[in-house]
Short mmCIF file of C-alpha atoms in Angstrom, two decimals:
data_model
loop_
_atom_site.label_atom_id
_atom_site.label_comp_id
_atom_site.label_asym_id
_atom_site.label_seq_id
_atom_site.Cartn_x
_atom_site.Cartn_y
_atom_site.Cartn_z
CA MET A 604 113.27 117.49 62.52
CA ASN A 605 111.55 119.95 60.07
CA THR A 606 112.01 117.67 57.22
CA ILE A 607 109.91 115.38 58.77
CA ILE A 608 107.26 117.82 59.62
CA SER A 609 107.26 119.02 56.30
CA GLN A 610 106.21 115.61 54.28
CA GLU A 611 102.85 115.58 53.24
CA ASP A 612 103.07 111.89 51.21
CA GLU A 613 101.31 109.08 52.29
CA LYS A 614 104.48 107.54 53.68
CA SER A 615 104.84 109.87 56.79
CA THR A 616 101.14 109.03 57.38
CA LYS A 617 101.63 105.53 57.20
CA ASP A 618 104.79 106.04 59.60
CA ALA A 619 103.12 108.12 62.00
CA LYS A 620 100.11 105.28 62.41
CA ARG A 621 102.71 102.48 62.52
CA PHE A 622 104.30 104.36 65.57
CA LEU A 623 100.96 104.67 67.61
CA LYS A 624 100.58 101.20 66.92
CA ASN A 625 103.74 100.17 67.89
CA PHE A 626 103.70 101.83 70.97
CA LYS A 627 99.90 100.56 71.74
CA LEU A 628 97.94 103.73 71.61
CA GLY A 629 94.44 102.21 72.58
CA THR A 630 95.87 100.23 75.49
CA MET A 631 97.19 103.48 76.95
CA LEU A 632 94.24 105.40 76.24
CA GLY A 633 92.20 102.96 78.09
CA GLN A 634 94.62 102.68 81.12
CA SER A 635 94.11 106.87 81.23
CA ASN A 636 90.32 106.62 81.67
CA CYS A 637 89.90 107.61 77.84
CA LYS A 638 86.93 105.32 76.95
CA LYS A 639 83.99 106.14 74.22
CA SER A 640 80.61 106.36 74.85
CA SER A 641 79.34 105.97 71.65
CA GLY A 642 80.71 106.30 67.90
CA PHE A 643 84.18 106.39 66.68
CA THR A 644 86.49 104.71 69.02
CA VAL A 645 89.03 107.31 71.26
CA SER A 646 92.09 105.70 69.10
CA VAL A 647 90.30 106.74 66.08
CA VAL A 648 89.88 110.44 67.15
CA PHE A 649 93.28 110.64 68.74
CA GLU A 650 94.86 109.49 65.74
CA PHE A 651 92.98 111.85 63.70
CA ILE A 652 94.17 114.88 65.86
CA PHE A 653 97.81 113.60 65.95
CA MET A 654 97.63 113.48 62.01
CA LEU A 655 96.10 116.81 61.57
CA ILE A 656 99.42 118.82 61.30
CA PHE A 657 100.42 116.68 58.43
CA THR A 658 97.77 118.11 56.33
CA ASN A 659 98.71 121.81 56.68
CA LYS A 660 95.11 122.41 57.34
CA ASN A 661 93.08 123.38 60.36
CA LEU A 662 90.24 121.13 61.59
CA TYR A 663 87.43 123.46 59.76
CA ARG A 664 89.23 123.22 56.54
CA PHE A 665 90.35 119.32 56.86
CA LEU A 666 86.67 118.58 57.56
CA LYS A 667 85.37 120.65 54.68
CA ASP A 668 87.71 119.20 52.19
CA ASP A 669 86.25 116.91 49.31
CA GLU A 670 89.06 114.42 50.11
CA ASN A 671 88.11 114.05 53.63
CA LYS A 672 86.81 110.40 54.25
CA THR A 673 86.74 110.19 57.95
CA ASN A 674 83.28 110.93 58.34
CA LEU A 675 84.18 112.46 61.80
CA LYS A 676 82.47 115.81 62.74
CA LYS A 677 83.59 118.55 64.51
CA ASP A 678 81.42 118.05 67.51
CA THR A 679 82.95 114.65 67.98
CA VAL A 680 86.66 116.29 67.95
CA TYR A 681 85.63 118.68 70.63
CA ARG A 682 83.67 116.13 72.93
CA PHE A 683 86.82 114.17 72.99
CA LEU A 684 89.07 117.30 73.84
CA ASN A 685 86.63 118.39 76.55
CA ASN A 686 86.23 115.23 78.11
CA SER A 687 86.97 115.91 81.94
CA ASN A 688 87.52 112.17 82.65
CA VAL A 689 90.67 111.40 80.79
CA ASN A 690 93.97 111.41 82.82
CA TRP A 691 96.30 112.94 80.20
CA ARG A 692 99.08 113.26 82.68
CA LYS A 693 99.16 109.49 83.40
CA PHE A 694 98.68 108.67 79.44
CA LEU A 695 101.86 110.93 78.63
CA LEU A 696 103.64 109.23 81.23
CA LEU A 697 102.93 105.92 79.96
CA PHE A 698 103.98 106.73 76.45
CA SER A 699 107.07 108.67 77.46
CA GLN A 700 108.16 105.71 79.69
CA LYS A 701 108.09 103.33 76.82
CA ILE A 702 110.30 105.78 74.99
CA THR A 703 112.99 106.26 77.77
CA ILE A 704 113.00 102.73 78.25
CA TYR A 705 113.76 102.04 74.44
CA PHE A 706 116.35 105.23 74.33
CA THR A 707 118.29 103.55 77.71
CA ARG A 708 118.93 100.31 75.78
CA LEU A 709 120.91 102.66 73.10
CA THR A 710 122.75 104.48 75.73
CA SER A 711 125.80 103.70 77.72
CA GLU A 712 125.20 102.88 81.43
CA THR A 713 127.73 105.37 82.22
CA ARG A 714 126.21 108.41 80.34
CA GLU A 715 124.25 110.47 82.81
CA LYS A 716 120.46 110.46 82.30
CA VAL A 717 118.84 113.86 83.62
CA LEU A 718 115.45 114.93 84.55
CA ILE A 719 115.14 118.82 83.20
CA ILE A 720 112.46 120.96 84.74
CA ASP A 721 111.48 124.19 83.28
CA ASP A 722 108.69 126.43 82.28
CA SER A 723 107.40 128.20 79.30
CA PHE A 724 104.95 131.03 78.43
CA TYR A 725 101.61 129.26 76.71
CA ASP A 726 100.14 132.10 75.12
CA ARG A 727 96.39 132.99 74.82
CA ASN A 728 96.87 136.86 74.54
CA ARG A 729 93.85 137.14 72.52
CA SER A 730 91.50 135.14 74.47
CA LYS A 731 89.10 136.44 76.86
CA LYS A 732 86.53 133.56 78.30
CA VAL A 733 89.30 130.75 78.57
CA GLU A 734 89.12 128.94 81.94
CA LEU A 735 91.74 129.69 84.40
CA LEU A 736 93.28 132.52 82.14
CA SER A 737 95.73 134.91 83.83
CA LYS A 738 98.37 137.54 83.47
CA VAL A 739 101.39 135.73 83.09
CA TYR A 740 105.01 137.37 82.93
CA ASP A 741 106.62 136.54 79.38
CA HIS A 742 110.36 136.48 79.81
CA SER A 743 111.26 136.69 76.20
CA ASP A 744 110.08 140.09 75.77
CA GLY A 745 109.77 141.35 79.41
CA ARG A 746 105.92 142.05 79.28
CA ASN A 747 102.65 140.55 80.99
CA LYS A 748 100.30 138.44 78.88
CA LYS A 749 97.28 136.48 78.91
CA GLY A 750 98.03 132.88 78.98
CA PHE A 751 99.75 130.08 81.48
CA ARG A 752 103.09 129.12 82.75
CA MET A 753 103.67 125.57 81.11
CA LEU A 754 105.63 123.88 83.79
CA THR A 755 107.42 120.64 82.06
CA ALA A 756 109.76 118.09 82.98
CA GLY A 757 111.59 116.11 80.52
CA TRP A 758 114.00 113.34 80.41
CA SER A 759 117.48 113.64 78.40
CA ASP A 760 120.00 111.16 77.64
CA GLY A 761 122.41 114.10 76.10
CA ASN A 762 120.80 112.97 72.75
CA SER A 763 117.17 112.87 72.69
CA PHE A 764 114.91 114.68 74.65
CA VAL A 765 111.35 112.93 76.16
CA PRO A 766 108.75 115.21 77.64
CA LEU A 767 107.14 113.18 80.75
CA MET A 768 104.77 115.36 82.09
CA PHE A 769 103.44 119.28 82.28
CA SER A 770 101.09 121.36 83.82
CA LEU A 771 99.57 124.78 82.67
CA LEU A 772 99.96 126.88 85.52
CA THR A 773 97.71 130.09 86.23
CA GLY A 774 98.44 132.76 88.59
CA ALA A 775 99.11 131.97 92.44
CA SER A 776 97.39 135.20 93.38
CA LYS A 777 93.64 136.20 92.86
CA LYS A 778 94.79 139.39 91.34
CA THR A 779 96.54 137.92 88.34
CA ILE A 780 93.92 135.17 87.61
CA ILE A 781 91.59 136.55 84.87
CA ASN A 782 88.80 133.96 84.76
CA ASP A 783 88.40 131.39 87.75
CA ILE A 784 87.44 127.50 87.60
CA ASN A 785 83.97 126.89 86.02
CA GLU A 786 81.72 125.89 88.83
CA ASP A 787 79.82 123.48 86.72
CA ASN A 788 82.65 121.15 86.78
CA ASP A 789 82.50 117.42 88.23
CA LYS A 790 84.82 117.97 91.43
CA ARG A 791 85.64 114.13 91.20
CA THR A 792 86.89 114.08 87.52
CA ASN A 793 90.84 114.04 86.86
CA GLY A 794 90.38 117.42 84.96
CA TYR A 795 89.16 119.33 88.18
CA LYS A 796 92.23 117.92 90.05
CA ALA A 797 94.30 119.47 87.16
CA ARG A 798 92.69 122.57 87.74
CA ILE A 799 93.48 122.65 91.17
CA GLU A 800 96.99 121.75 90.69
CA ALA A 801 97.01 124.73 87.97
CA LYS A 802 96.73 127.14 91.08
CA LYS A 803 99.29 125.73 93.31
CA MET A 804 103.07 127.21 93.20
CA ALA A 805 105.64 125.96 90.70
CA THR A 806 108.14 124.52 92.98
CA ASP A 807 105.39 122.35 94.69
CA VAL A 808 104.11 120.91 91.14
CA ALA A 809 107.78 120.47 90.39
CA LEU A 810 108.28 118.38 93.36
CA ASN A 811 105.04 116.36 92.85
CA PHE A 812 106.40 115.58 89.07
CA ILE A 813 109.65 114.14 90.68
CA ASP A 814 107.59 111.89 92.96
CA GLU A 815 105.56 110.36 90.14
CA ILE A 816 108.58 110.07 87.89
CA LYS A 817 110.05 108.25 90.98
CA LYS A 818 107.12 105.76 91.18
CA HIS A 819 107.43 104.87 87.17
CA ALA A 820 111.19 103.85 87.90
CA ILE A 821 112.48 106.33 85.25
CA LYS A 822 116.13 106.17 85.75
CA VAL A 823 117.50 109.77 86.63
CA ASP A 824 121.14 110.46 87.74
CA TYR A 825 120.65 114.42 88.11
CA ILE A 826 117.70 116.73 88.10
CA LEU A 827 118.70 120.18 86.30
CA PHE A 828 116.81 123.61 86.37
CA ASP A 829 117.99 127.21 86.28
CA SER A 830 117.47 129.56 88.86
CA TRP A 831 113.78 130.17 88.80
CA PHE A 832 113.75 126.94 91.11
CA SER A 833 117.33 126.65 92.83
CA SER A 834 116.45 127.89 96.57
CA PRO A 835 117.90 126.24 99.26
CA LYS A 836 114.28 124.70 100.36
CA MET A 837 113.77 123.36 96.86
CA ILE A 838 117.34 121.90 96.67
CA THR A 839 116.86 120.24 100.31
CA LYS A 840 113.70 118.66 99.29
CA ILE A 841 115.33 116.97 96.29
CA LEU A 842 117.92 115.64 98.19
CA GLU A 843 115.41 113.99 100.74
CA LYS A 844 113.79 112.43 97.65
CA GLY A 845 117.16 110.65 96.81
CA TYR A 846 118.05 112.95 93.84
CA ASN A 847 121.08 114.97 93.09
CA SER A 848 120.69 118.37 91.36
CA ILE A 849 122.56 120.71 89.13
CA ALA A 850 121.39 124.27 88.78
CA ILE A 851 122.12 127.82 88.20
CA LEU A 852 121.99 129.95 91.25
CA LYS A 853 120.12 133.50 91.75
CA LYS A 854 121.96 136.35 92.76
CA SER A 855 119.82 137.28 95.74
CA LYS A 856 120.39 138.96 98.94
CA CYS A 857 117.87 136.81 100.41
CA VAL A 858 119.81 133.80 100.07
CA LEU A 859 122.55 132.77 102.40
CA TYR A 860 125.27 130.26 102.34
CA GLU A 861 127.57 129.11 105.32
CA TYR A 862 131.33 129.31 104.25
CA ASN A 863 134.16 129.00 107.14
CA GLY A 864 131.63 129.87 109.91
CA LYS A 865 130.13 132.61 108.12
CA LYS A 866 126.77 133.18 106.63
CA LEU A 867 127.37 134.95 103.03
CA THR A 868 125.45 136.06 100.06
CA LEU A 869 126.50 134.64 96.73
CA GLU A 870 128.25 138.09 95.56
CA GLN A 871 129.87 138.03 99.01
CA LEU A 872 131.19 134.38 98.66
CA TYR A 873 132.38 134.91 95.06
CA ASN A 874 134.24 138.16 96.39
CA SER A 875 135.93 136.15 99.03
CA LEU A 876 137.47 133.41 96.67
CA LYS A 877 140.65 133.41 95.25
CA LYS A 878 140.06 133.60 91.40
CA ARG A 879 142.23 131.69 88.71
CA ARG A 880 144.41 133.71 86.60
CA GLY A 881 144.15 134.50 82.98
CA LYS A 882 141.31 133.55 80.64
CA ALA A 883 140.35 130.66 82.41
CA HIS A 884 136.45 129.32 82.06
CA ILE A 885 136.11 128.21 85.43
CA LEU A 886 136.87 131.25 87.84
CA ALA A 887 136.44 129.67 91.24
CA ASP A 888 135.11 126.67 93.28
CA VAL A 889 133.85 126.16 96.90
CA VAL A 890 132.01 123.82 98.84
CA VAL A 891 129.64 125.59 101.29
CA LYS A 892 126.32 124.42 103.11
CA ILE A 893 122.96 125.08 102.71
CA GLY A 894 119.76 125.67 105.13
CA SER A 895 118.14 127.31 107.62
CA LYS A 896 117.90 128.60 111.23
CA VAL A 897 115.11 125.91 112.05
CA ASP A 898 116.66 122.78 110.07
CA GLY A 899 119.99 123.63 110.49
CA TRP A 900 122.95 124.42 107.92
CA ASP A 901 124.05 120.71 107.22
CA LYS A 902 123.65 120.22 103.38
CA PRO A 903 126.87 120.37 101.87
CA ILE A 904 126.78 121.82 98.36
CA LYS A 905 129.30 122.54 95.68
CA ILE A 906 129.53 125.99 93.80
CA VAL A 907 131.33 126.52 90.75
CA PHE A 908 131.76 129.95 89.11
CA ALA A 909 132.25 130.24 85.63
CA ARG A 910 133.01 133.06 83.18
CA ASN A 911 129.71 134.25 81.49
CA ASN A 912 130.73 134.26 77.90
CA LYS A 913 127.68 136.55 77.35
CA LYS A 914 128.66 139.32 79.33
CA LYS A 915 132.16 140.49 79.84
CA ASN A 916 133.21 140.18 83.23
CA GLU A 917 130.18 138.94 84.40
CA TRP A 918 129.97 135.35 86.17
CA ILE A 919 127.53 132.52 86.60
CA ALA A 920 127.36 130.30 89.53
CA ILE A 921 126.30 126.38 89.19
CA LEU A 922 125.30 124.23 92.10
CA SER A 923 126.13 120.85 92.34
CA THR A 924 124.85 118.57 95.42
CA ASN A 925 127.17 116.03 94.34
CA ILE A 926 130.38 117.59 95.88
CA LYS A 927 132.72 114.97 94.34
CA LEU A 928 132.07 116.02 90.78
CA GLU A 929 134.76 117.55 89.06
CA ASN A 930 134.23 121.40 87.69
CA GLU A 931 134.27 120.56 84.11
CA GLU A 932 131.86 117.60 84.68
CA ILE A 933 129.52 119.98 86.53
CA VAL A 934 129.22 122.70 83.64
CA ARG A 935 128.91 119.57 81.35
CA ILE A 936 126.17 118.15 82.51
CA TYR A 937 124.25 121.13 83.04
CA THR A 938 124.53 122.03 79.34
CA LYS A 939 122.07 119.15 78.95
CA ARG A 940 119.41 121.43 80.07
CA TRP A 941 119.29 123.49 76.67
CA ALA A 942 117.41 120.29 75.23
CA ILE A 943 114.17 121.78 76.78
CA GLU A 944 114.57 124.90 75.25
CA VAL A 945 114.96 123.24 71.97
CA PHE A 946 111.92 121.25 72.64
CA PHE A 947 110.04 124.54 73.82
CA LYS A 948 110.95 126.26 70.27
CA MET A 949 109.80 123.09 68.52
CA VAL A 950 106.33 122.49 69.92
CA LYS A 951 105.53 126.42 69.55
CA SER A 952 106.88 127.10 65.98
CA HIS A 953 106.30 123.82 64.16
CA LEU A 954 103.83 121.35 66.21
CA ASN A 955 100.85 124.00 66.60
CA LEU A 956 100.84 124.31 70.26
CA ALA A 957 98.23 126.66 71.54
CA LYS A 958 97.55 127.67 67.86
CA GLU A 959 95.44 124.28 66.55
CA PHE A 960 92.22 124.89 68.76
CA GLN A 961 90.77 127.91 70.21
CA GLY A 962 88.43 126.26 72.92
CA GLN A 963 87.81 127.93 76.25
CA SER A 964 87.85 124.95 78.67
CA TYR A 965 90.76 123.98 80.73
CA ASP A 966 90.26 120.33 79.80
CA MET A 967 90.75 121.14 76.07
CA LEU A 968 94.19 122.95 76.62
CA VAL A 969 95.33 120.01 78.58
CA ALA A 970 94.31 117.18 76.04
CA HIS A 971 95.62 119.45 72.86
CA THR A 972 99.08 119.88 74.52
CA THR A 973 99.17 116.12 75.50
CA ILE A 974 98.83 115.49 71.64
CA VAL A 975 101.14 118.12 70.83
CA PHE A 976 103.99 116.50 73.24
CA THR A 977 103.04 113.18 71.30
CA ARG A 978 103.78 114.23 68.12
CA TYR A 979 107.45 115.60 69.84
CA LEU A 980 108.01 112.01 70.86
CA MET A 981 107.26 110.54 67.55
CA ILE A 982 109.44 112.74 66.01
CA SER A 983 112.38 112.41 68.90
CA TYR A 984 111.91 108.85 68.17
CA THR A 985 112.57 108.80 64.60
CA VAL A 986 115.22 111.15 64.45
CA ARG A 987 116.94 108.77 67.40
CA ASN A 988 116.31 105.72 64.44
CA ASN A 989 117.79 107.56 61.72
CA THR A 990 121.02 108.66 63.58
CA ASP A 991 121.76 105.99 66.20
CA ASP A 992 123.25 102.98 64.19
CA ARG A 993 122.47 100.83 67.26
CA THR A 994 118.77 100.91 66.31
CA PHE A 995 119.38 98.52 63.58
CA GLY A 996 119.30 96.04 66.28
CA ASP A 997 121.20 92.66 65.61
CA LEU A 998 122.43 93.38 62.17
CA PHE A 999 124.46 96.57 63.93
CA TYR A 1000 125.89 93.91 66.23
CA TYR A 1001 126.64 91.23 63.95
CA PHE A 1002 128.98 93.58 61.91
CA CYS A 1003 130.57 94.91 64.89
CA ASP A 1004 131.44 91.13 65.70
CA GLU A 1005 132.71 90.66 62.37
CA LEU A 1006 134.64 93.91 62.29
CA GLN A 1007 136.46 92.83 65.64
CA ASP A 1008 137.18 89.35 64.39
CA VAL A 1009 138.75 90.78 60.98
CA LYS A 1010 141.31 93.31 63.23
CA VAL A 1011 142.29 90.51 65.23
CA GLN A 1012 142.88 88.02 62.55
CA GLU A 1013 144.97 91.05 60.63
CA ALA A 1014 146.77 91.74 64.15
CA MET A 1015 147.87 88.21 64.42
CA ASP A 1016 148.84 87.28 60.67
CA LEU A 1017 150.80 90.49 61.14
CA LEU A 1018 152.69 89.51 64.25
CA MET A 1019 153.45 86.04 63.11
CA THR A 1020 155.03 87.38 59.77
CA TYR A 1021 157.31 89.50 61.83
CA PHE A 1022 158.10 86.61 64.01
CA GLU A 1023 159.03 84.34 60.90
CA ASP A 1024 161.12 86.93 59.33
CA PHE A 1025 162.90 87.57 62.77
CA LEU A 1026 163.83 83.77 62.77
CA LYS A 1027 164.93 83.77 59.08
CA ASP A 1028 167.39 86.64 59.82
CA SER A 1029 168.56 85.84 63.38
CA PHE A 1030 169.26 81.87 62.67
CA SER A 1031 169.27 81.70 58.91
CA LEU A 1032 166.87 78.44 59.02
CA GLN A 1033 165.69 76.79 55.92
CA ASN A 1034 162.08 76.93 55.04
CA ASP A 1035 161.27 73.26 56.03
CA VAL A 1036 163.03 73.53 59.53
CA LEU A 1037 161.13 76.98 60.07
CA ALA A 1038 157.89 75.33 59.43
CA THR A 1039 158.52 72.75 61.82
CA TYR A 1040 159.23 75.21 64.77
CA LEU A 1041 156.36 77.48 63.53
CA ASN A 1042 154.10 74.43 63.62
CA LYS A 1043 155.10 73.44 66.99
CA PHE A 1044 154.99 76.79 68.48
CA ILE A 1045 151.39 77.24 67.23
CA SER A 1046 150.29 73.68 68.59
CA SER A 1047 151.50 74.78 72.04
CA LEU A 1048 149.23 78.07 72.01
CA PRO A 1049 145.59 77.85 73.50
CA SER A 1050 143.02 76.38 71.24
CA LYS A 1051 141.56 79.76 70.71
CA ILE A 1052 144.52 81.55 69.25
CA GLN A 1053 145.16 78.41 67.54
CA GLY A 1054 142.02 79.13 65.70
CA LYS A 1055 143.08 82.46 64.51
CA LEU A 1056 146.31 81.06 63.19
CA GLY A 1057 145.35 77.96 61.93
CA PHE A 1058 145.95 78.86 58.28
CA LEU A 1059 149.34 79.74 58.84
CA MET A 1060 150.25 76.20 59.88
CA CYS A 1061 148.42 74.89 56.25
CA GLU A 1062 150.53 77.63 54.26
CA SER A 1063 153.56 76.38 56.04
#
């Protein structure tokens, strides 16, 4: 992917413009309530910001460059990013839906399509006046920093990752929020709705993501998430929405599982099971029930205890709400969650997430993050086209059919040669008699097979 980003030639710019045009950028912006009031069209401004990364310059340096022929001004760009009327959530979902439909055509129906939900730290540690800025715990270095929790939901087929939606979450507690919502915001706008969502619990927002993805009919077989979201309440609600989930379980003393009529913690459950001998990767598995005193313990799940390769004598527990899945399948499917970690690394290190603009409004943060995610969509689409032979379309299938025909032809030719040698050796037939028998035999076969063997009749 880095080779694609590092290109600065005219071809990369044309490819990016072609990508936006093919997926009808203007139409999706219009459907997302992004409309111009005067001056440049919104498609031109979006395309300008989208292409900025290929120049290796920030906005100020690019506008001051003598080679800049766009005639765009700084105020035009900032007005576009600060527009609170735009429904950026809808725009990204519409764009991603088209990409997933395209990828689905390239993927076998038997391959699992997964929805991955995870969060990552959105760094604004040097900021002071950014709207809804809060103190967030950064898991990478174990420190509290200023920024947001970037909750993201993405689709994957095991080959490609497609970001579907996100939310920049602030602290749920007033103690962690540094700057609250600006009171000057119009409460009727999409931007204000996004601000209200930013103050909700991450699990509630994740469930809203699932509802929106379901409305857009994006095919998902399993929902994957880490231990942060794997509470019995979350798992139960996902089941009620009609989806199976696979997730890592947290070693908590507050969460209980029903096994053989007893309520056990995860560690107690592990200690009560018989382990596999030797150096097996799967140590044990068990079907238990989850629930609560109010709702009852009636939801069966399967828990697989696997060896933790990073820490000696440690184990991890992976749950699956599909109890019919084999242990190895549960582990294999869960490994697809790693795609979102690669995505986070990509957008932060190479696509200028949270680095390109230093605006203070929440609208700008959401708009720019959406554009960065769209850049990743283009890269994912380009990489898939360059690595998957099936994206060559009819040409690929034509050659496949030709290859199959050659293989059948060769096999039938070889089979008839062996048959002819067998007749010669066993019955000592003369060539003219042998040819007569072979022609009669071929004539008695179905017409499709005769077509493959017609050349033998002529040669005889």
